[in-house]
GROMACS .gro file of C-alpha atoms in nm:
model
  439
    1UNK     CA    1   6.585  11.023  13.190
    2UNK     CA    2   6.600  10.790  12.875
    3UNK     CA    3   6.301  10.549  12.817
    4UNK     CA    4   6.466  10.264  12.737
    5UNK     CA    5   6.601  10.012  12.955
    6UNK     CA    6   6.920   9.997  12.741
    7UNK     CA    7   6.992  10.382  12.813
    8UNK     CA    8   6.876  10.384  13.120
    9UNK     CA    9   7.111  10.103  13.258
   10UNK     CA   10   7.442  10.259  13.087
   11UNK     CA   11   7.328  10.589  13.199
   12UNK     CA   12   7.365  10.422  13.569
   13UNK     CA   13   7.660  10.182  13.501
   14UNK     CA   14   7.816  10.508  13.346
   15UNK     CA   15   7.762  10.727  13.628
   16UNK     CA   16   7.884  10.460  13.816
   17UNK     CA   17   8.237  10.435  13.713
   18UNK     CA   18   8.281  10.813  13.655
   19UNK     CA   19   8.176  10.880  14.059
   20UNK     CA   20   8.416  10.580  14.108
   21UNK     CA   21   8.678  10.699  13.900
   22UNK     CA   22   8.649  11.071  13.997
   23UNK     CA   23   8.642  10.954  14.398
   24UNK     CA   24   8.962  10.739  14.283
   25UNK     CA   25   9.145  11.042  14.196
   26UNK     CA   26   9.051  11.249  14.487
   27UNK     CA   27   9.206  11.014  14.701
   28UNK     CA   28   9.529  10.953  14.514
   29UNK     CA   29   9.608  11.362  14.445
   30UNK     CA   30   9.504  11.355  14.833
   31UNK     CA   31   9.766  11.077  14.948
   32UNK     CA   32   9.997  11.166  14.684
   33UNK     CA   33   9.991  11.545  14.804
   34UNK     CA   34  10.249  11.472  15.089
   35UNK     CA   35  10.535  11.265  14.953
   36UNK     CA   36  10.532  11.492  14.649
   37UNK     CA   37  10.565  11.802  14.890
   38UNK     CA   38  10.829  11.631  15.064
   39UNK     CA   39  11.054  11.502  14.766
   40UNK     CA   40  11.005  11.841  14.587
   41UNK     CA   41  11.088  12.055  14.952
   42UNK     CA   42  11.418  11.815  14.978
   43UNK     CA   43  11.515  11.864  14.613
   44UNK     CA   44  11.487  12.211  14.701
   45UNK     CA   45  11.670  12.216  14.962
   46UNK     CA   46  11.953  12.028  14.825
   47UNK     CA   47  11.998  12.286  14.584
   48UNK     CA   48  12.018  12.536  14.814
   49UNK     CA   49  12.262  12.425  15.038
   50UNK     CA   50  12.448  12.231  14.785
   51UNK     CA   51  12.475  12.625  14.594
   52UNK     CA   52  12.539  12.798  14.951
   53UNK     CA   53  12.854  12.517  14.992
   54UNK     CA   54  12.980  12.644  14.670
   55UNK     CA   55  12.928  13.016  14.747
   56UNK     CA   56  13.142  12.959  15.042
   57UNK     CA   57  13.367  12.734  14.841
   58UNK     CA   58  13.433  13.009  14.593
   59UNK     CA   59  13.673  13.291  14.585
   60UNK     CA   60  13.493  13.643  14.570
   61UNK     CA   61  13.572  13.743  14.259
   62UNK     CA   62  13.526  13.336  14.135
   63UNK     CA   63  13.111  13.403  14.226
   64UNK     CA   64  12.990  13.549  13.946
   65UNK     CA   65  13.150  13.301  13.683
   66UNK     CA   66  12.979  13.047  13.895
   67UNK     CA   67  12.664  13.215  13.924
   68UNK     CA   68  12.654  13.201  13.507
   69UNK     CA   69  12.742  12.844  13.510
   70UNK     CA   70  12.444  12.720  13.747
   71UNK     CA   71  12.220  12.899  13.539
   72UNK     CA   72  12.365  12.804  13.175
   73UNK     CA   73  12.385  12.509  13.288
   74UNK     CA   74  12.155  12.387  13.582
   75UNK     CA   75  11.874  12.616  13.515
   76UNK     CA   76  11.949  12.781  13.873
   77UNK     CA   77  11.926  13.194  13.883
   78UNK     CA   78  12.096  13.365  14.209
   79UNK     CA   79  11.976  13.771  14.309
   80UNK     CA   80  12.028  13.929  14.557
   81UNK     CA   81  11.753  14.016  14.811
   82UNK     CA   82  11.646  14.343  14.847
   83UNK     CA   83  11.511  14.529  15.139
   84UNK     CA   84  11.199  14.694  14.879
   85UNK     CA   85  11.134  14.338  14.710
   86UNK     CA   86  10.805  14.307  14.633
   87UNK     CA   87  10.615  13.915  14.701
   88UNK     CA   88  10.369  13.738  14.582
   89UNK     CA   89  10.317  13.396  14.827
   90UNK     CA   90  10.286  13.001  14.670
   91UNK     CA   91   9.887  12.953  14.620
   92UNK     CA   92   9.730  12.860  14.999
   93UNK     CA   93   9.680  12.465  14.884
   94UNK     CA   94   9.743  12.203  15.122
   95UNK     CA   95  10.041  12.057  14.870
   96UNK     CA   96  10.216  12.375  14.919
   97UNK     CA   97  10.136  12.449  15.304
   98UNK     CA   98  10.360  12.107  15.320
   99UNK     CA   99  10.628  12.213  15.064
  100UNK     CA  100  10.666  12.583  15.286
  101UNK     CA  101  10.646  12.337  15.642
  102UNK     CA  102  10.918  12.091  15.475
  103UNK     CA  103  11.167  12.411  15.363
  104UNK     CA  104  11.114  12.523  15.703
  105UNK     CA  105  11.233  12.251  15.932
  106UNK     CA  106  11.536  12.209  15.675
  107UNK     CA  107  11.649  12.570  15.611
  108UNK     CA  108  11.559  12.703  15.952
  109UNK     CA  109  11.197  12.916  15.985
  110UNK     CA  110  11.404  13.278  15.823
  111UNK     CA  111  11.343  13.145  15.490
  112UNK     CA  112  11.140  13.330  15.278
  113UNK     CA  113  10.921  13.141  14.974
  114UNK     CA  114  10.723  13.332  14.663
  115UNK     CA  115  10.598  13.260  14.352
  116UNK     CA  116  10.719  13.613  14.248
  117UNK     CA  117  10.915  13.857  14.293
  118UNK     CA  118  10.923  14.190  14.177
  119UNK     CA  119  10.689  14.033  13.949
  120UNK     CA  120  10.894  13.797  13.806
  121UNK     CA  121  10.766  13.409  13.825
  122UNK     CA  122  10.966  13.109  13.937
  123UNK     CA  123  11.021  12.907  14.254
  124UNK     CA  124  11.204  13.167  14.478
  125UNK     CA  125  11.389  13.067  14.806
  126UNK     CA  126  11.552  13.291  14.995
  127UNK     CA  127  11.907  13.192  15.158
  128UNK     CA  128  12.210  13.328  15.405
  129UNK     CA  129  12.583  13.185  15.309
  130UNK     CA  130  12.593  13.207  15.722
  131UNK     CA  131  12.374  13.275  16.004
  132UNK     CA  132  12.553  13.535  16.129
  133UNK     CA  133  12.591  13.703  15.801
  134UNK     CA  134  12.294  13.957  15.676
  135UNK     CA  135  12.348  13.941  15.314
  136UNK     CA  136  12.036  13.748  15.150
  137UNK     CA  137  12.022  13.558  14.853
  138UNK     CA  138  11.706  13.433  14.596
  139UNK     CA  139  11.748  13.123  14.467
  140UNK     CA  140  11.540  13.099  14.178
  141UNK     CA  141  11.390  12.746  14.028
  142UNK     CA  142  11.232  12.672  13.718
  143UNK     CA  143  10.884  12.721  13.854
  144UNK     CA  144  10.739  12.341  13.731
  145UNK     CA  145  10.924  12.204  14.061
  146UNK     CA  146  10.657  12.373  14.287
  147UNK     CA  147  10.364  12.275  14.080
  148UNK     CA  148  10.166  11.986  14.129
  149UNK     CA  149  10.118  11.845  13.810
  150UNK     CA  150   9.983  11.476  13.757
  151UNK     CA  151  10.214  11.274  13.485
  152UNK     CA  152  10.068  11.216  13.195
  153UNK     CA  153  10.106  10.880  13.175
  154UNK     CA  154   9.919  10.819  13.459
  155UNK     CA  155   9.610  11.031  13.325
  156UNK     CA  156   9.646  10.821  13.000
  157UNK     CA  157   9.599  10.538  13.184
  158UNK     CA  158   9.343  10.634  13.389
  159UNK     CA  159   9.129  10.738  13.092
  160UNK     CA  160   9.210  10.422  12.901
  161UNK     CA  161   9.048  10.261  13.252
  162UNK     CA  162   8.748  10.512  13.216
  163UNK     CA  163   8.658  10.389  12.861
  164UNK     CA  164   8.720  10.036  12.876
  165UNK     CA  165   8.491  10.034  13.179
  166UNK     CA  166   8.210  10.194  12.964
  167UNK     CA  167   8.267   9.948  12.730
  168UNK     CA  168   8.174   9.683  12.950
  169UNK     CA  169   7.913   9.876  13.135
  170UNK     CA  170   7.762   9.852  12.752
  171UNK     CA  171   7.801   9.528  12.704
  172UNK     CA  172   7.653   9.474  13.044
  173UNK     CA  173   7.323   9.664  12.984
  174UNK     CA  174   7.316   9.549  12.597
  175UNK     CA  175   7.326   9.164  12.726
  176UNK     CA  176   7.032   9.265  13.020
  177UNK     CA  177   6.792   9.463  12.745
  178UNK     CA  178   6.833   9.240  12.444
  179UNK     CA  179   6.616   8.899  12.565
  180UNK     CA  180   6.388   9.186  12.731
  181UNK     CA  181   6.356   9.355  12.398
  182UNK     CA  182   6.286   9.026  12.201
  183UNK     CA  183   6.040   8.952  12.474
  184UNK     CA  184   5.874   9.301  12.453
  185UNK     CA  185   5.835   9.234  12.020
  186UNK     CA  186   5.710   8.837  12.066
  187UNK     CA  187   5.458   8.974  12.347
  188UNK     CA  188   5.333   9.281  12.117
  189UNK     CA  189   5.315   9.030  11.836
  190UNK     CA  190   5.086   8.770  12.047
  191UNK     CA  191   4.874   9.096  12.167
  192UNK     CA  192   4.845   9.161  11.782
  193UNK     CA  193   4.693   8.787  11.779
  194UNK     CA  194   5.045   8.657  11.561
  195UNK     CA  195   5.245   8.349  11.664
  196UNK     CA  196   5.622   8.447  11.772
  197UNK     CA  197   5.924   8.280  11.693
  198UNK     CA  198   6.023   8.076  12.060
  199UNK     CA  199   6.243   8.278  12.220
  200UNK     CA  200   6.637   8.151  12.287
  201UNK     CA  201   6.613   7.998  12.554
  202UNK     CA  202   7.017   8.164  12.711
  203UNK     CA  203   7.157   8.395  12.932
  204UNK     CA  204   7.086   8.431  13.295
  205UNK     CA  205   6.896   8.141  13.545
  206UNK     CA  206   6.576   8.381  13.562
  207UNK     CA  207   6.596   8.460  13.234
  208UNK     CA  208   6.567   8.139  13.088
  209UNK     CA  209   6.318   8.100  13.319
  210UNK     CA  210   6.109   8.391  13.157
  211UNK     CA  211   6.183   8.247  12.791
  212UNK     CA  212   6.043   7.910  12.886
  213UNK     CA  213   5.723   8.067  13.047
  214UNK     CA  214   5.640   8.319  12.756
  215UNK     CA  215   5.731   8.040  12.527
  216UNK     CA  216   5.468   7.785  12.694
  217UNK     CA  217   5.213   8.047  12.745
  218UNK     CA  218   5.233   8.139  12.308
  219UNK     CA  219   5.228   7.780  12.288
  220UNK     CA  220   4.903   7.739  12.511
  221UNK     CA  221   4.694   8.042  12.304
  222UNK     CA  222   4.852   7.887  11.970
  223UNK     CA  223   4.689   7.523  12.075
  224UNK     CA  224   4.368   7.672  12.221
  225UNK     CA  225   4.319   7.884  11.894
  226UNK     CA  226   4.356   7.594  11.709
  227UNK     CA  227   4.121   7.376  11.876
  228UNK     CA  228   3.855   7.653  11.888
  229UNK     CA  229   3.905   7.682  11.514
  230UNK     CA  230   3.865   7.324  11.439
  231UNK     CA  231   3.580   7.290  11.645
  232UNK     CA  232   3.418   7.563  11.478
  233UNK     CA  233   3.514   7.452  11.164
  234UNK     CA  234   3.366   7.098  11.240
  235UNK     CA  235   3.048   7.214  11.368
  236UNK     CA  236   3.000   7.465  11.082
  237UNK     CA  237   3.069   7.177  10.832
  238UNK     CA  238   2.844   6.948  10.990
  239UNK     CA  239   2.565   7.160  11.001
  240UNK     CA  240   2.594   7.195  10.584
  241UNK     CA  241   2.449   6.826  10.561
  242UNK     CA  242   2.090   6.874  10.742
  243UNK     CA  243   2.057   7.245  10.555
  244UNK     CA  244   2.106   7.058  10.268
  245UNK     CA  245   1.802   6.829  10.387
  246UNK     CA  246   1.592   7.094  10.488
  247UNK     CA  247   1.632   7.258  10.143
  248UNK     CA  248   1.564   6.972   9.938
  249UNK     CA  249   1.228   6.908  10.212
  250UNK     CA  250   1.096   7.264  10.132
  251UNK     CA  251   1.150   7.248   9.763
  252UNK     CA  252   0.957   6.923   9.674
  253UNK     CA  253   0.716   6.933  10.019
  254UNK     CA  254   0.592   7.293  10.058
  255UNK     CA  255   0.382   7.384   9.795
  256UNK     CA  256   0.290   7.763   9.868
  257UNK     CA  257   0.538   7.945   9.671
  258UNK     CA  258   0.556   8.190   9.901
  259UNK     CA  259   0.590   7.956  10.236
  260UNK     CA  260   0.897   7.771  10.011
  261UNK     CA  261   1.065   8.104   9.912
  262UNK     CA  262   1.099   8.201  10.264
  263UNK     CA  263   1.205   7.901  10.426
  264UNK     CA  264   1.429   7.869  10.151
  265UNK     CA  265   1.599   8.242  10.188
  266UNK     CA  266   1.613   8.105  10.591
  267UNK     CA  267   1.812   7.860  10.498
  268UNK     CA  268   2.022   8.023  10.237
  269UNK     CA  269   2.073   8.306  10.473
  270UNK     CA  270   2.192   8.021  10.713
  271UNK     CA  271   2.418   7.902  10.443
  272UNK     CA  272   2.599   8.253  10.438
  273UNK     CA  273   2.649   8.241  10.804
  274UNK     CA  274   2.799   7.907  10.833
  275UNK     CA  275   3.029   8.049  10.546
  276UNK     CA  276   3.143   8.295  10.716
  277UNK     CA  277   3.240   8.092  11.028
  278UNK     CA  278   3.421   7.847  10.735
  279UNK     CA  279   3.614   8.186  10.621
  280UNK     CA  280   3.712   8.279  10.965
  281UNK     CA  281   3.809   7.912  11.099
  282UNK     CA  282   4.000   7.891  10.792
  283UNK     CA  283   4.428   7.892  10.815
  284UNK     CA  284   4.529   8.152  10.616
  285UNK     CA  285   4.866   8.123  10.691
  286UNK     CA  286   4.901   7.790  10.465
  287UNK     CA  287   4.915   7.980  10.170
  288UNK     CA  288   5.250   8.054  10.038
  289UNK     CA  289   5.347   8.416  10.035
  290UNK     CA  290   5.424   8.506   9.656
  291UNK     CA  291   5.541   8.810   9.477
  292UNK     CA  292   5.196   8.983   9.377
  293UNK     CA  293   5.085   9.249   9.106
  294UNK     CA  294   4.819   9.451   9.335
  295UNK     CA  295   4.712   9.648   9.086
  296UNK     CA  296   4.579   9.383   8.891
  297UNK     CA  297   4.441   9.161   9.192
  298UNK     CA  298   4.274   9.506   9.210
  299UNK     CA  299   4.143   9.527   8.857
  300UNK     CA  300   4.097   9.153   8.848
  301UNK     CA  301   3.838   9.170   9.166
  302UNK     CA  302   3.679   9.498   9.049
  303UNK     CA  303   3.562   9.274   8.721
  304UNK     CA  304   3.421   9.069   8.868
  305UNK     CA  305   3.208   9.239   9.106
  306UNK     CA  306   3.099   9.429   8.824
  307UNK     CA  307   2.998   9.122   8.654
  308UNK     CA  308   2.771   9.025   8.952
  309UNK     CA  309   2.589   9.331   8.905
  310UNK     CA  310   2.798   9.527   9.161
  311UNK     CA  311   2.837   9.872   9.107
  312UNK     CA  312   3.229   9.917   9.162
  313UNK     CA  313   3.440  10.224   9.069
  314UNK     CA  314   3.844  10.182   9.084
  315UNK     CA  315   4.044  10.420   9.008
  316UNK     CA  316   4.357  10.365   8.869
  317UNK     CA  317   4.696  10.339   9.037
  318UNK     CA  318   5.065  10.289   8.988
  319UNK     CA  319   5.134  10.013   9.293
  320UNK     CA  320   5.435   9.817   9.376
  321UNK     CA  321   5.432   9.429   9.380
  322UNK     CA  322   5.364   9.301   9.731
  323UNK     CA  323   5.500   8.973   9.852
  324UNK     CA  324   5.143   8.840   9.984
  325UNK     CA  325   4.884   8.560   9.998
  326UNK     CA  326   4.689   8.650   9.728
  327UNK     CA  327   4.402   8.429   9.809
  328UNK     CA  328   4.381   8.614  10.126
  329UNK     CA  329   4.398   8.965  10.018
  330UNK     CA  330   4.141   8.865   9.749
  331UNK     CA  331   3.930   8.746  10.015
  332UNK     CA  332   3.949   9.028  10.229
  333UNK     CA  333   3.882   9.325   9.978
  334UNK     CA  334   3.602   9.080   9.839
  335UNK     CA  335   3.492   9.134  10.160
  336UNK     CA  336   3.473   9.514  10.266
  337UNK     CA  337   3.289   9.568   9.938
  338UNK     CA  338   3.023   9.289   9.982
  339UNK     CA  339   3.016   9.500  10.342
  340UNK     CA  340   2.965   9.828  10.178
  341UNK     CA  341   2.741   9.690   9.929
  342UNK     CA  342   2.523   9.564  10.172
  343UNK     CA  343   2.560   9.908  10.410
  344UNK     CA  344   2.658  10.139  10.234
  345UNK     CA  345   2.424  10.192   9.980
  346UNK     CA  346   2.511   9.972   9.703
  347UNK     CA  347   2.743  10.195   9.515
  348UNK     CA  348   3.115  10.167   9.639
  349UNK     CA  349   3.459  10.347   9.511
  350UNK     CA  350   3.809  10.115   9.543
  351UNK     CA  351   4.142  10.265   9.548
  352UNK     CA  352   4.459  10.221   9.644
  353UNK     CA  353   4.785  10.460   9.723
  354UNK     CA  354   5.157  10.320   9.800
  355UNK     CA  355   5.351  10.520  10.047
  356UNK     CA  356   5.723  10.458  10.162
  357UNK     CA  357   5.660  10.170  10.367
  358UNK     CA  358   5.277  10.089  10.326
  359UNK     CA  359   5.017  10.013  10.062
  360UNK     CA  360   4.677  10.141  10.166
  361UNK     CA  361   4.373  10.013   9.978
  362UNK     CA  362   4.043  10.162  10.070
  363UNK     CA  363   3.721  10.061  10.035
  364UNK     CA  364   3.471  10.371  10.021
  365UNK     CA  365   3.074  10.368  10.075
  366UNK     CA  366   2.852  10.679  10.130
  367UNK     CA  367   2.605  10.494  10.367
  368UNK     CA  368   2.548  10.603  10.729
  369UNK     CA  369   2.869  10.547  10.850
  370UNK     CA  370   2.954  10.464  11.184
  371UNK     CA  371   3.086  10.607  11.494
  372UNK     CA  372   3.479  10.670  11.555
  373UNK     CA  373   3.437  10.553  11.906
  374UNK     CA  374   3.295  10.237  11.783
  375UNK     CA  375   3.531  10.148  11.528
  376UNK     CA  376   3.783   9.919  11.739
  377UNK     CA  377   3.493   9.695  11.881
  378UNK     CA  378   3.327   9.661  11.539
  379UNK     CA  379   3.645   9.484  11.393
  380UNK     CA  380   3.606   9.185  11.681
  381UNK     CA  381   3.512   8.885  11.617
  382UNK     CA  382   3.093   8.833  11.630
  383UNK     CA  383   3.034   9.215  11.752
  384UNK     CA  384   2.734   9.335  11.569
  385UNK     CA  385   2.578   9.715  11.586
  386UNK     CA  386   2.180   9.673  11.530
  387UNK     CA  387   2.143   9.969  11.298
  388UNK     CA  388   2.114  10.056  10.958
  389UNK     CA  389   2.500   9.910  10.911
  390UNK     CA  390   2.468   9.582  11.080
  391UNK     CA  391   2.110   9.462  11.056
  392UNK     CA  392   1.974   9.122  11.145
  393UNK     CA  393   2.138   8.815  10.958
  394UNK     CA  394   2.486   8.949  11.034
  395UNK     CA  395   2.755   8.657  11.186
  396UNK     CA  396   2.981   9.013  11.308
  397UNK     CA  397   3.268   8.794  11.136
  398UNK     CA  398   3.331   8.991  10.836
  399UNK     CA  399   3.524   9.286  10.966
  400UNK     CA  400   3.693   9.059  11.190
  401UNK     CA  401   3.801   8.799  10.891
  402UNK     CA  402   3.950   9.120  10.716
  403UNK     CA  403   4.146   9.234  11.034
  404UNK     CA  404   4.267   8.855  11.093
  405UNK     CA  405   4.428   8.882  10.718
  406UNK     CA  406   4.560   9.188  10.760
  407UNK     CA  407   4.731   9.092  11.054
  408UNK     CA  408   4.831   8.774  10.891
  409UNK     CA  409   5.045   9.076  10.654
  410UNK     CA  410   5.182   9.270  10.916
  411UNK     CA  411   4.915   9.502  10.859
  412UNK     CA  412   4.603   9.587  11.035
  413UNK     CA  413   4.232   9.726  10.926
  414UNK     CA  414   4.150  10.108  11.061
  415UNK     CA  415   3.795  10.217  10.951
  416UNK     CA  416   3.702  10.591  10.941
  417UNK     CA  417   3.475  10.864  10.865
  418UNK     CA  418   3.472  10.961  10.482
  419UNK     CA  419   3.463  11.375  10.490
  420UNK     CA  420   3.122  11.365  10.307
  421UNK     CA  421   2.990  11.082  10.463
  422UNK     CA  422   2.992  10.717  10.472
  423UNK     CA  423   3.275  10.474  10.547
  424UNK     CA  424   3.652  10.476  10.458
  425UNK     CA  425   3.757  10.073  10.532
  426UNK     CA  426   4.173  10.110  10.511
  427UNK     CA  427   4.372   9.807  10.461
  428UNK     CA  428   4.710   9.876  10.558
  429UNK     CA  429   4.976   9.617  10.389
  430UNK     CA  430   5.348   9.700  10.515
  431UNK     CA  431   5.575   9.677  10.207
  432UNK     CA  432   5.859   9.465  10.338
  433UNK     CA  433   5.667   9.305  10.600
  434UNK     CA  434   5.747   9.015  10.775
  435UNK     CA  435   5.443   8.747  10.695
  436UNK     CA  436   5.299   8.584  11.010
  437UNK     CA  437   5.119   8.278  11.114
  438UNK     CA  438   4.814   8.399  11.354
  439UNK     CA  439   4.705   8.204  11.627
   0.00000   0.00000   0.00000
């Protein structure tokens, strides 16, 4: 059975016309069966006694020249019967029970009707010029007049019925499956956290309906992201003032140097935090999508890193230019390595490959890794592991900020197990991808 609903409602509609059509036919070779027996028994019958008035018409020695002109001429063969003739009956059908019952009750129930004799084919009747008289004749037809054929024309139009009903049982099923199919794509892209286009709001009662409730419901998660996000951003921005305070209080009021360093690294490390809920409230989607170079964003970020004392190895790559944010995708490989700096060790390896319809660009570490099964929650926003790769002072935003601008691509974040340890974090940017807004 097909999966889709496409196939699977043609398939029916299909099935339905050809049982309809084939049941059609039954019943018109079935009702048709007996008039054609009848007309083809009387035409046959007509012939006979029209050739038995001539026989009789004729002088003796005039019968054979007429015998030569019915069959030049009419297609009509006369033989005499024989005693040692052998038969071969009409097929036992119901159209030729009737065509033998019809010859019967107008020849009289003497006559005789094969499909051969002496193993010669036709449409052979026998005859008497008389009753009285013992002489038998074989009339002999062109054998098409006892066959049951269909005209063609009729068959033509029957299958010209056949396909123009499969054309609408398409067109049927098409206009069913395509508002389900654009339903299926806008509901996969909300699960992937994107923002749809509204669905057309046409076709059938209920399935305007639909439209208008999927529409309102991406509408709903679109305004309650938004909100969350602002409020986040609000409170995040207001708390910069008073950390601002507290910094300026511990620099000129605490005089053990040791006291001021760590409240200070307190609140710095509460700086980076508030940062990182800045980065994630943050609407990526207002930058404008531009042709980009990705090798040399590539280069461009591994520079820098390196001049922060990061120890950064790329290796070189041929890619393709990338219609992207580049502010973004800066921000999000800026990202996995300050993660595998901080996790992995402190030495991390960049590269990037371009495949048919994706650009991958990995960030490598050879820290402790972490487990497959716990790869999918660690990507979430604010889910932490308290272990050697997620220790305390962790927001559990970073991941997720990567994943969110990924996603904002067409794309999505997978992070695996490097063969000799550590962490493989693969961006994967779709080349020809359509760019989304996120809610």
């Amino acid at each position: 059975m097909p999966r889709s609903l496409l196939a699977r409602t043609f398939l029916l509609l299909a099935l339905l016309v050809l049982l309809t059509t084939a049941a059609w036919l039954s019943l018109f070779r079935y009702l048709e069966a007996e008039p054609r027996a009848r007309d083809t028994a009387r035409l046959a019958a007509s012939t006979v006694n029209l050739v038995r008035a001539s026989l009789l018409a004729a002088a003796t020695d005039k019968r054979p020249r007429l015998f030569e002109e019915l069959g030049s001429r009419e297609g009509i063969r006369l033989l005499p019967a024989e005693a040692d003739d052998r038969l071969t009956p009409l097929p036992d059908t119901r159209f030729h029970r009737l065509i033998l019952r019809e010859l019967a009750a107008s020849l009289g129930p003497h006559t005789r009707v094969a499909a051969q004799v002496n193993d010669e084919s036709g449409f052979w009747i026998s005859f008497r010029l008389d009753e009285g008289d013992e002489d038998e004749f074989w009339l002999i037809l062109p054998r098409e007049q006892a066959a049951r054929n269909v005209a063609g024309h009729l068959l033509g139009w029957g299958l010209l019925a056949v396909v123009l009903a499969l054309l609408v049982a398409w067109l049927i099923a098409s206009r069913i499956s395509r508002p389900l199919q654009a339903m299926a794509a806008a509901a996969a892209a909300v699960g992937r956290g994107q923002i749809p286009e509204p669905l057309a709001l046409g076709g059938a009662e209920e399935m305007r309906r639909l439209a208008g409730a999927f529409n309102a419901m991406a509408s709903s998660l679109e305004r309650h992201e938004k909100d969350r996000s602002e409020v986040l951003a609000g409170i995040s921005h207001d708390l910069r003032t008073p950390l601002t305070r507290l910094r300026l209080e511990a620099e000129m009021s605490i005089g053990d140097d040791n006291a001021r360093h760590g409240v200070i690294a307190d609140i710095e490390e509460m700086e980076a935090v508030i940062s990182q809920f800045m980065d994630y409230a943050r609407d990526e989607s207002g930058e404008t999508p531009i042709p980009t170079d990705l090798a040399a964003l590539l280069r461009d970020i591994t520079e820098r890193k390196r001049a922060a004392g990061y120890r950064v190895h790329l290796a070189p790559t041929d890619l393709p230019q990338l219609e992207c944010r580049p502010k973004a995708l800066v921000r999000a490989v800026t990202n996995l390595i300050d993660n595998a700096v901080k996790y992995g060790g402190g030495e991390v390896w960049l590269q990037a490959a371009a495949s048919t319809d994706a650009v991958n660009i990995d960030v490598i570490d050879r820290g402790p890794g972490i487990p497959p099964a716990e790869a999918e929650r660690l990507i979430r926003p604010f889910t932490r592991r308290e272990t050697a790769r997620s220790g305390p002072g962790g927001t559990g935003l970073g991941l997720a900020i990567v994943n969110r601008i990924a996603r904002l691509h067409g794309g999505h974040l997978d992070l695996l197990p490097h063969p000799d340890g550590g962490l493989i974090a693969r961006l994967i940017l779709p080349l020809g991808s359509r760019l989304y807004k996120l809610h």
